[in-house]
mmCIF file of C-alpha atoms in Angstrom:
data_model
loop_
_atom_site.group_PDB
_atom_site.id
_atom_site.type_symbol
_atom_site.label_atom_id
_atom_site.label_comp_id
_atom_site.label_asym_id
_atom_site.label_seq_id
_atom_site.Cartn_x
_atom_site.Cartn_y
_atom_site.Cartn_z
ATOM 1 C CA UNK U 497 99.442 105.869 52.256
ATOM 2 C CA UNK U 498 99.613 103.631 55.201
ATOM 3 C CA UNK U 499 97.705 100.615 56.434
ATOM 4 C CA UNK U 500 97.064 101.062 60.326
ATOM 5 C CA UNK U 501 95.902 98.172 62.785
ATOM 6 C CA UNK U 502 94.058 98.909 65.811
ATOM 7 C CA UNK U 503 92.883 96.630 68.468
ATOM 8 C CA UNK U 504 90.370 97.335 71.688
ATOM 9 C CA UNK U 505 90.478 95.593 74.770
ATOM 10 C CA UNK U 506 88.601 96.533 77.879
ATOM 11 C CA UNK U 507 91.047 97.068 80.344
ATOM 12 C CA UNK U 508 93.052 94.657 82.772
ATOM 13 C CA UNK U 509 90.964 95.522 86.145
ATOM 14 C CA UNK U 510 87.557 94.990 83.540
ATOM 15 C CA UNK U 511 85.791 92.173 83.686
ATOM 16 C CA UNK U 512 85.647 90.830 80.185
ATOM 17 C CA UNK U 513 82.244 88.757 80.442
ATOM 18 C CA UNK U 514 82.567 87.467 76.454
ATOM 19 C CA UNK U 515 86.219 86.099 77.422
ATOM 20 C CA UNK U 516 85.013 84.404 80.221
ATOM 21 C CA UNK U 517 82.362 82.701 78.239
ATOM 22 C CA UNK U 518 85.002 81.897 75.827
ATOM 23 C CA UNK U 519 87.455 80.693 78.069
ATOM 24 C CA UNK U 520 84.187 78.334 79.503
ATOM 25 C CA UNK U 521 83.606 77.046 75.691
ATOM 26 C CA UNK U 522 87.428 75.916 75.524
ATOM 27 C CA UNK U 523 87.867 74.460 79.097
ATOM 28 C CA UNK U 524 84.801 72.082 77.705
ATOM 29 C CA UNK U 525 86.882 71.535 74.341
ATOM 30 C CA UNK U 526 89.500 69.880 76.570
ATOM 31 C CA UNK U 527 92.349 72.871 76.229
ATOM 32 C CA UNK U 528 92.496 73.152 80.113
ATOM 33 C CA UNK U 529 96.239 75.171 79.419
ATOM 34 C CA UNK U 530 94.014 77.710 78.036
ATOM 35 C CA UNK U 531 94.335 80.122 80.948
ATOM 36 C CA UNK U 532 92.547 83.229 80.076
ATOM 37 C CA UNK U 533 91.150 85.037 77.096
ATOM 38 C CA UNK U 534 90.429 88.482 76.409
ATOM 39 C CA UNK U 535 87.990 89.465 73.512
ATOM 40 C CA UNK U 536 88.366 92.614 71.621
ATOM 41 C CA UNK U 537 87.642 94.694 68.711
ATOM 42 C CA UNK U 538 89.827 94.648 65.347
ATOM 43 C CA UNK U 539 90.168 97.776 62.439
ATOM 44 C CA UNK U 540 92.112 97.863 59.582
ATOM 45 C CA UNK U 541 92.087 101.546 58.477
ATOM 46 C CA UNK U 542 93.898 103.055 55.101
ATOM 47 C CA UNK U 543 95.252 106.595 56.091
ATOM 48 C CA UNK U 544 96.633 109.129 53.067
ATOM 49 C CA UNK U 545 98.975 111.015 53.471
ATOM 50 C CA UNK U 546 98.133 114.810 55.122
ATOM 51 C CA UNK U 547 100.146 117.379 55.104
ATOM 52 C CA UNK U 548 99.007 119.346 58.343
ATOM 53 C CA UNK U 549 98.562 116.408 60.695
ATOM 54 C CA UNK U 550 100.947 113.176 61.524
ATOM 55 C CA UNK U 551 98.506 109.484 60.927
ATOM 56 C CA UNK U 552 99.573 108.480 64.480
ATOM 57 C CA UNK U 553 97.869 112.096 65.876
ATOM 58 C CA UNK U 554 94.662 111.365 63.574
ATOM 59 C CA UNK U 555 94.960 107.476 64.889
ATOM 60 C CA UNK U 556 94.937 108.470 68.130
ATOM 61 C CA UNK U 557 92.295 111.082 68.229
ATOM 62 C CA UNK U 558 89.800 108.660 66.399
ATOM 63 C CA UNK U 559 90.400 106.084 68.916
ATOM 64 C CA UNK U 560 90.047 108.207 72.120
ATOM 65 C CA UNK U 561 87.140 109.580 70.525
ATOM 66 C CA UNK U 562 85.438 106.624 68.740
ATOM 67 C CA UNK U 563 87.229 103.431 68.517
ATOM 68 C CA UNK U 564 87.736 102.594 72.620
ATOM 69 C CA UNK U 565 85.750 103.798 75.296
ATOM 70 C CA UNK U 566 88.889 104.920 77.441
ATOM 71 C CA UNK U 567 86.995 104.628 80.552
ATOM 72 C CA UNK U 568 86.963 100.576 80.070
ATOM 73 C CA UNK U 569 89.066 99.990 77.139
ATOM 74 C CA UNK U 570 92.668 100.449 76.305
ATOM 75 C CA UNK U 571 93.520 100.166 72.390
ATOM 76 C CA UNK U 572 97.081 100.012 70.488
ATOM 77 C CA UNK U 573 97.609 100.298 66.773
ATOM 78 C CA UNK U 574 100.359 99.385 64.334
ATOM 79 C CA UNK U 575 101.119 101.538 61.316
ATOM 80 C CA UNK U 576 102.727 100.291 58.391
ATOM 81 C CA UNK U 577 103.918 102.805 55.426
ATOM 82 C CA UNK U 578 102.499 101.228 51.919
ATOM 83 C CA UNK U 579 102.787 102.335 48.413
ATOM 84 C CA UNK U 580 99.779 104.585 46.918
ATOM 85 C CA UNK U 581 97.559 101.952 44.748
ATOM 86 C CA UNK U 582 96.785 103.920 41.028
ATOM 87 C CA UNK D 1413 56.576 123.259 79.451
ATOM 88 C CA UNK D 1414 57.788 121.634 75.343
ATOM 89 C CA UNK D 1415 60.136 118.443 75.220
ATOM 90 C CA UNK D 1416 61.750 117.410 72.363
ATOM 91 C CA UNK D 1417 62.153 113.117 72.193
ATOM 92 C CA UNK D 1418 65.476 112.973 69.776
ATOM 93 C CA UNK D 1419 64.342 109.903 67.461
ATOM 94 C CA UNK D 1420 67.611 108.253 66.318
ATOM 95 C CA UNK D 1421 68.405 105.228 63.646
ATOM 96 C CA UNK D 1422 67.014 102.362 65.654
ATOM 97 C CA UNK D 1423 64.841 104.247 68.606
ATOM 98 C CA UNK D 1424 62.495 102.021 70.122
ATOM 99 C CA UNK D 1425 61.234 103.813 73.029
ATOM 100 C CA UNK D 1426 60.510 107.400 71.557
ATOM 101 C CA UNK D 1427 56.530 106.745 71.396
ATOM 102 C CA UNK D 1428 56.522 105.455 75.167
ATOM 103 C CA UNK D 1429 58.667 109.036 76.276
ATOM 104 C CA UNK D 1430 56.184 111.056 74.067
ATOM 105 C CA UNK D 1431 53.201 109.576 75.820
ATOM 106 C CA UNK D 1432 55.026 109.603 78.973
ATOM 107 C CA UNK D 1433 54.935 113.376 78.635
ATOM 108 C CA UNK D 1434 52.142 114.141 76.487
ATOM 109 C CA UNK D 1435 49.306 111.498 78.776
ATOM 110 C CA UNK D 1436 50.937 111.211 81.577
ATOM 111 C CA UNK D 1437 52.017 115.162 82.592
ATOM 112 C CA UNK D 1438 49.927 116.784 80.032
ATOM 113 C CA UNK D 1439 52.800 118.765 79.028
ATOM 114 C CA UNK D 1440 53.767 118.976 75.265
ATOM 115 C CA UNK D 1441 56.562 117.126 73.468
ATOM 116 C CA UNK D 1442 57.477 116.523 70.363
ATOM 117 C CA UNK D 1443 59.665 114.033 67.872
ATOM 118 C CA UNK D 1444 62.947 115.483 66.897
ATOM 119 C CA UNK D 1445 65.185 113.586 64.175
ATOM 120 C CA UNK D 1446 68.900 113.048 64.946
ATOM 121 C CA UNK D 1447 70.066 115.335 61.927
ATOM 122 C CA UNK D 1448 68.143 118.366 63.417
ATOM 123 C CA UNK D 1449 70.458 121.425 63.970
ATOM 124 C CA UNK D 1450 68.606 123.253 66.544
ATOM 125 C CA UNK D 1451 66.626 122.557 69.604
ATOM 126 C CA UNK D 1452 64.996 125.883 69.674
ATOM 127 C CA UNK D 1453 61.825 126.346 71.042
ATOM 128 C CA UNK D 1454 62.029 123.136 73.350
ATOM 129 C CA UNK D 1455 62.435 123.665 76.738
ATOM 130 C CA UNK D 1456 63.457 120.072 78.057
ATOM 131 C CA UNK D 1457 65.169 117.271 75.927
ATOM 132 C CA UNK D 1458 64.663 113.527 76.357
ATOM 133 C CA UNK D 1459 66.920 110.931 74.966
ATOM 134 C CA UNK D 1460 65.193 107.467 74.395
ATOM 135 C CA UNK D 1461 65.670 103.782 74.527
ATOM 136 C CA UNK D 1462 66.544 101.431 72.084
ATOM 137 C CA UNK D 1463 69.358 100.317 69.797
ATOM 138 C CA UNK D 1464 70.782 103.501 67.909
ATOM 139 C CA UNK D 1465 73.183 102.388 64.825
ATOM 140 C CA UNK D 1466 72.436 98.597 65.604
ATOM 141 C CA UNK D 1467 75.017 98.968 68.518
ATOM 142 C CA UNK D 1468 77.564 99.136 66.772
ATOM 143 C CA UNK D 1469 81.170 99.386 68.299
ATOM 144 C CA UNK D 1470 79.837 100.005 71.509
ATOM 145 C CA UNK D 1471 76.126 101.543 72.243
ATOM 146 C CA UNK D 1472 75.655 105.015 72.253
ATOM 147 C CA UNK D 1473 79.337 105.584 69.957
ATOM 148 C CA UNK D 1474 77.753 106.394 67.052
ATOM 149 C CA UNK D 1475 74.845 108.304 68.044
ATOM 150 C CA UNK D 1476 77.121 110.715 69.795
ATOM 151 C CA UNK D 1477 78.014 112.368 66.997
ATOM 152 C CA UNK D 1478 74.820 112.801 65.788
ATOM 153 C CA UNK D 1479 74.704 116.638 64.499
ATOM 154 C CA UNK D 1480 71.782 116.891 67.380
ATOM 155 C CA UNK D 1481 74.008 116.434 69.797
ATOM 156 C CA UNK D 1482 75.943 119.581 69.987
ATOM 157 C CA UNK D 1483 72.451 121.076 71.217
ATOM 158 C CA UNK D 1484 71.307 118.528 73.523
ATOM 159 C CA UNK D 1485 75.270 119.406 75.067
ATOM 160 C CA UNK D 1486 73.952 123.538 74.891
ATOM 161 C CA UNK D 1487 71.118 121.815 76.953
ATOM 162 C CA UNK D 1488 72.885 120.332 79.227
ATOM 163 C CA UNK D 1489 75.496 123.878 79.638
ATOM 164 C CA UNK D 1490 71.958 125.947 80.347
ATOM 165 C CA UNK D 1491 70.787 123.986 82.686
ATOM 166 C CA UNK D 1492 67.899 122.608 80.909
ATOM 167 C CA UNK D 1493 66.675 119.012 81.677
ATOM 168 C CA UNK D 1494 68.695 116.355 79.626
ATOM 169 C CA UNK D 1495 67.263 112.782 79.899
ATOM 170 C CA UNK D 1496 67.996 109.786 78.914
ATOM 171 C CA UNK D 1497 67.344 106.188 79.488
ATOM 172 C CA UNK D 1498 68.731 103.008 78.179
ATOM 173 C CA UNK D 1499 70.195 103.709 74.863
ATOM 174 C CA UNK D 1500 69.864 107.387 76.011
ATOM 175 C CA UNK D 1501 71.380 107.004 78.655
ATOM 176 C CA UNK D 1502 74.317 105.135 77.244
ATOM 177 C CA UNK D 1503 74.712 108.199 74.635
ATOM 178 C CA UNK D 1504 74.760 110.435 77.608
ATOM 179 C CA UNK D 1505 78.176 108.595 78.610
ATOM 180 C CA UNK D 1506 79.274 108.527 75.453
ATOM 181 C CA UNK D 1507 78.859 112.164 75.002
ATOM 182 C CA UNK D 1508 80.856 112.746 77.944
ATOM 183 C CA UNK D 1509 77.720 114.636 79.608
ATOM 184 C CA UNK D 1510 77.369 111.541 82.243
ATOM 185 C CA UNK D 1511 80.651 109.957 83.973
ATOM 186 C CA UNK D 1512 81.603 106.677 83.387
ATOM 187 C CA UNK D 1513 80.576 104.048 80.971
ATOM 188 C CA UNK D 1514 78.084 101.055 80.798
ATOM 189 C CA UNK D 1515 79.517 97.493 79.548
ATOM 190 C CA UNK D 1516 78.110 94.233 78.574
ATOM 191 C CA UNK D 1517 76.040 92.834 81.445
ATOM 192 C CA UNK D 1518 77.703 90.348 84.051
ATOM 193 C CA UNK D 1519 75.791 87.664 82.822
ATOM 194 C CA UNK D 1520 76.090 88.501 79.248
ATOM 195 C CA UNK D 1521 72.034 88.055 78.948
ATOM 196 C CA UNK D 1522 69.740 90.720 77.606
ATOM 197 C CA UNK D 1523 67.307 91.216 80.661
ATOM 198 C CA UNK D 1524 63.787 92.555 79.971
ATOM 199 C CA UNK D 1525 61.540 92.565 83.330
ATOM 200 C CA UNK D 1526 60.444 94.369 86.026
ATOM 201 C CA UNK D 1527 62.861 95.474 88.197
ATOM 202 C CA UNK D 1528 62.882 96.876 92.048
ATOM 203 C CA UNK D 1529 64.438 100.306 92.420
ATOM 204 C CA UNK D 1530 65.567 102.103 95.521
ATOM 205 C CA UNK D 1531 65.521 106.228 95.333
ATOM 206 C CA UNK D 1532 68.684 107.193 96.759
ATOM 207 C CA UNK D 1533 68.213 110.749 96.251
ATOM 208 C CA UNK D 1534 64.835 112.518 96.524
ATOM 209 C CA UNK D 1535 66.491 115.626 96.106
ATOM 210 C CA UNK D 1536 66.607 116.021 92.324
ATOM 211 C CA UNK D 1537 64.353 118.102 90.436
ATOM 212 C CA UNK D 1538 63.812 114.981 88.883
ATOM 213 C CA UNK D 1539 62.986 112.784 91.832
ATOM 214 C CA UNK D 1540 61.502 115.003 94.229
ATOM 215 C CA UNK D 1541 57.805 113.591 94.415
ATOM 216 C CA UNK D 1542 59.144 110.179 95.736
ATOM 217 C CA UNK D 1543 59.957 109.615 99.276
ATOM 218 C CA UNK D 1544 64.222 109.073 100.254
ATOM 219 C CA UNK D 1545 64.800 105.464 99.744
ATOM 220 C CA UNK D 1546 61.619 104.918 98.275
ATOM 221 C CA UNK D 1547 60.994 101.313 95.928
ATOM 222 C CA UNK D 1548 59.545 102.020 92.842
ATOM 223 C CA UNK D 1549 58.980 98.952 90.842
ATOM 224 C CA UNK D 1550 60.346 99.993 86.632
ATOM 225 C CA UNK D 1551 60.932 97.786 83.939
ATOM 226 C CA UNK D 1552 64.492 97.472 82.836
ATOM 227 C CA UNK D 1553 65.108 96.236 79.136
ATOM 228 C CA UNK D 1554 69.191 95.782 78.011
ATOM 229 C CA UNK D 1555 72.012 93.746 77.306
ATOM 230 C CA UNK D 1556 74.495 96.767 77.792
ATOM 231 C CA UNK D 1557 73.550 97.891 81.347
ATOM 232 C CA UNK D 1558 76.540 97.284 83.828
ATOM 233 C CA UNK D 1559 77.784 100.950 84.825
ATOM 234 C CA UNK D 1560 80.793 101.195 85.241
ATOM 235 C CA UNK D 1561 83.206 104.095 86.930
ATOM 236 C CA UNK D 1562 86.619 103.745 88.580
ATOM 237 C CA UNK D 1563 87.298 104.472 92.622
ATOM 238 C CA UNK D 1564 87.609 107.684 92.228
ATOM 239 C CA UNK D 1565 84.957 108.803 90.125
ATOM 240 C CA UNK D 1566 82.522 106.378 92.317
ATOM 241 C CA UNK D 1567 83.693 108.493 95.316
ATOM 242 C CA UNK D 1568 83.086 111.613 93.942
ATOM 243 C CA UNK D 1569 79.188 110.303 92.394
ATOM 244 C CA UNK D 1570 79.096 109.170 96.631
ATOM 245 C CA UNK D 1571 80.395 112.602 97.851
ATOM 246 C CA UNK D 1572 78.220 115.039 96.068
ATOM 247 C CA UNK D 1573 75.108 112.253 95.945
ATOM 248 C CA UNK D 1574 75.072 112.094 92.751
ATOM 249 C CA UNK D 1575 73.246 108.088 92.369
ATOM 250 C CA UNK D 1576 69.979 108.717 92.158
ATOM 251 C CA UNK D 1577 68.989 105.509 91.746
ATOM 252 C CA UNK D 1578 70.272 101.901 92.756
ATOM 253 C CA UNK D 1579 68.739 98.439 92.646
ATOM 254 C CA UNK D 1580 67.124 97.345 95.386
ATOM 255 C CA UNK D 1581 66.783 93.383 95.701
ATOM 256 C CA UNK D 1582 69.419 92.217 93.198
ATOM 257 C CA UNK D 1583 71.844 93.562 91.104
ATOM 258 C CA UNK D 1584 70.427 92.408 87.385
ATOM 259 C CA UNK D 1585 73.601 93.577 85.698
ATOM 260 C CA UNK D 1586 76.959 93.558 87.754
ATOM 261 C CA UNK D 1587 76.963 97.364 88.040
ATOM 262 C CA UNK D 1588 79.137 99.522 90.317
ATOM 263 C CA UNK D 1589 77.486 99.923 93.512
ATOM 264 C CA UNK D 1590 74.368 98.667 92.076
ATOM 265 C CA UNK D 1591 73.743 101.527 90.509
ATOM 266 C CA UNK D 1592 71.059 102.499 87.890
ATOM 267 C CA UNK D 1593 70.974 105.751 87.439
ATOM 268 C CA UNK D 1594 73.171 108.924 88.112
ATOM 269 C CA UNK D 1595 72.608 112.523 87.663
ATOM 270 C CA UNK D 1596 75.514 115.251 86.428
ATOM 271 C CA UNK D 1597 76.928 117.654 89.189
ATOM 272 C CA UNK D 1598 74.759 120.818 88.048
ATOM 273 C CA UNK D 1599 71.709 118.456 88.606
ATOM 274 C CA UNK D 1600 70.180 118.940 85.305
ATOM 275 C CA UNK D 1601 71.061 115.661 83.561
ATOM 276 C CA UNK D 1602 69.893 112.392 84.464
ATOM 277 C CA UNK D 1603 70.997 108.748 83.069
ATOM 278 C CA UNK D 1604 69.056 105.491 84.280
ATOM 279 C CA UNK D 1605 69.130 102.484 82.430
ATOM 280 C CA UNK D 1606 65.435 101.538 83.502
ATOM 281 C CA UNK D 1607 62.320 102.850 81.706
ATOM 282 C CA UNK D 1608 60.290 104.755 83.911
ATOM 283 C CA UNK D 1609 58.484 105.757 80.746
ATOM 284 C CA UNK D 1610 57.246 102.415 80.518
ATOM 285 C CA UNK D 1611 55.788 102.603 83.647
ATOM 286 C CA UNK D 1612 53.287 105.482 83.799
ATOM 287 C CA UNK D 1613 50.177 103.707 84.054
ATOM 288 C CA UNK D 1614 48.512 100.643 86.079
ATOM 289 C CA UNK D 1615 47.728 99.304 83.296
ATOM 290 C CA UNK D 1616 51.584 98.608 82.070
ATOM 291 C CA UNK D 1617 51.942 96.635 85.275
ATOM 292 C CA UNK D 1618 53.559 99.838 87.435
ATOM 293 C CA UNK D 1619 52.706 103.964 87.749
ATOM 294 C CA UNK D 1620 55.591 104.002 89.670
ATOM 295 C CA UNK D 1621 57.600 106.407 86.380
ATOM 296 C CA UNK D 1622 54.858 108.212 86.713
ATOM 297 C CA UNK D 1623 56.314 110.645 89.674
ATOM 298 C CA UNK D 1624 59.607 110.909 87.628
ATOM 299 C CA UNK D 1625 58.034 112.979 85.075
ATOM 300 C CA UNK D 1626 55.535 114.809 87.137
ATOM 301 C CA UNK D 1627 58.722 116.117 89.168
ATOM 302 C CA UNK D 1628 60.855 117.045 86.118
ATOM 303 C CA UNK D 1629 58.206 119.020 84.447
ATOM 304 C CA UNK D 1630 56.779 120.438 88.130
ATOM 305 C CA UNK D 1631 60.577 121.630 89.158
ATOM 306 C CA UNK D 1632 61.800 122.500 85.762
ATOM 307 C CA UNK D 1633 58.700 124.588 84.458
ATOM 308 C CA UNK D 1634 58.775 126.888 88.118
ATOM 309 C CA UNK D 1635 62.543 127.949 86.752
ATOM 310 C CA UNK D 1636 61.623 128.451 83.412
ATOM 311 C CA UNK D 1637 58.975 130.886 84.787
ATOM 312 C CA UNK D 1638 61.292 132.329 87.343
ATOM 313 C CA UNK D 1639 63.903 133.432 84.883
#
């Protein structure tokens, strides 16, 4: 079983319109050091084991497919090996 | 000629297409759910507006793999007429069938007006009862609107004139090029964010759509006859 992390960013050269607005909303809390901020999109997925196919080859497939629009967004996961739960 | 209007979780705009086609061309068309299979029988398919799954993840993601959409892609291979606007037309980029993708608008506001549209290219089977560079005055309705493509796929929608349509005053959503709607190489599947649907009659406050339909069904049904 693992636990995998993936997050979704749009991309460096994308505007990130949400960020900006963000990044307004802090500049008015005072936190002018606050340079930039990027908003994205967070998963926590549980993967089983499979005997045919590797997690990070189903991880990657989903989020090409699904998770990011690779056009605008970029994603990268973590995967961490975890005990099967009875 | 027979349309089917693909009707997925959260449609909004699948009555205005059907009376687009059934009033306003006097062609038939018909509701379709997103779990149908097959497509057979239908001559034209026409994605509609609205909010499919809520929007959730990104508009459009979901919907994709609705079990429809492996015909609407047979569709698209034959060289039938695909259409879609709005949410359509944001599953039509999804799908892959349609380059590039459409993000959040510039000004992150949902924008529901009239807006002023320029025809770019006449020459469409879709388009071809307006005049080149034409302004057609269609209502656009989204928060998720701003097309975006990179250099090089913008250069090759430029080289084989593939924007159909742009915006003509101002840009409501921060869109490459200003564009608002695009059409696939083979010519057979359009993409506009605007609702022409929702402008078919004087009475909705433009007839400008009107011409949109009349030229799908008028160029479309002479092929389906020829073959």
């Amino acid at each position: 079983m693992y636990n995998v992390k993936v997050y979704v960013t749009y991309k460096e050269s994308i505007l990130d319109p949400q960020g900006e607005a963000v990044r307004g909303a802090v500049h008015r809390m005072g936190f002018e050091e606050i340079d930039s901020v990027r908003m994205g999109k967070y998963f926590e997925i549980k993967v089983q084991n499979h005997d045919e196919r590797s997690v990070e080859e189903v991880i990657e497939t989903v989020c090409d497919k699904l998770l990011a629009n690779v056009v605008m967004e970029s994603y990268r996961y973590e995967i961490e090996k975890v005990k099967e739960t009875v | 000629m027979r349309f089917a209007v693909i009707q997925f979780p959260g449609s909004n705009c699948d009555v205005d297409l059907l009376h687009a086609i059934i009033d306003g061309t006097g062609e038939e068309a018909e509701y379709v759910p997103h779990t149908a299979e097959s497509l057979e029988g239908f001559d034209g398919v026409l994605l509609p507006g609205g909010f499919s799954y809520g929007d959730y993840l990104r508009s459009g993601a979901i919907s994709r793999f609705s079990a429809v959409m492996d015909e609407v892609k047979r569709f698209a291979e034959e060289g039938k007429p695909v259409f879609g606007t709005c949410n359509g037309f944001q599953i039509l980029v999804e799908a892959g069938l349609l380059p590039g993708a459409l993000q959040r608008n510039k000004g992150l506001h949902f924008i529901c007006r009239q807006s002023e549209l320029k025809v770019v290219n006449n020459t469409t089977r879709f388009t071809s009862a307006y005049d080149k560079d034409e302004q057609l005055t269609i209502p656009i309705a989204h928060g998720e609107g701003n097309y975006y493509c990179d250099d090089e796929t913008l250069k090759e929608l430029q080289e084989n004139n593939q924007i159909v349509f742009t915006y003509a005053s101002e840009n409501p959503n921060g869109s490459v090029a200003d564009i608002a709607g695009i059409i696939n190489k083979k010519g057979n599947v359009l993409g506009m964010m605007p609702h022409p649907e929702r402008a078919v009659e004087d009475l909705l406050g433009s007839s400008d759509g009107l011409r949109f339909f009349q030229s799908m069904v008028q160029n479309f049904a002479k092929e389906t006859a020829d073959v």
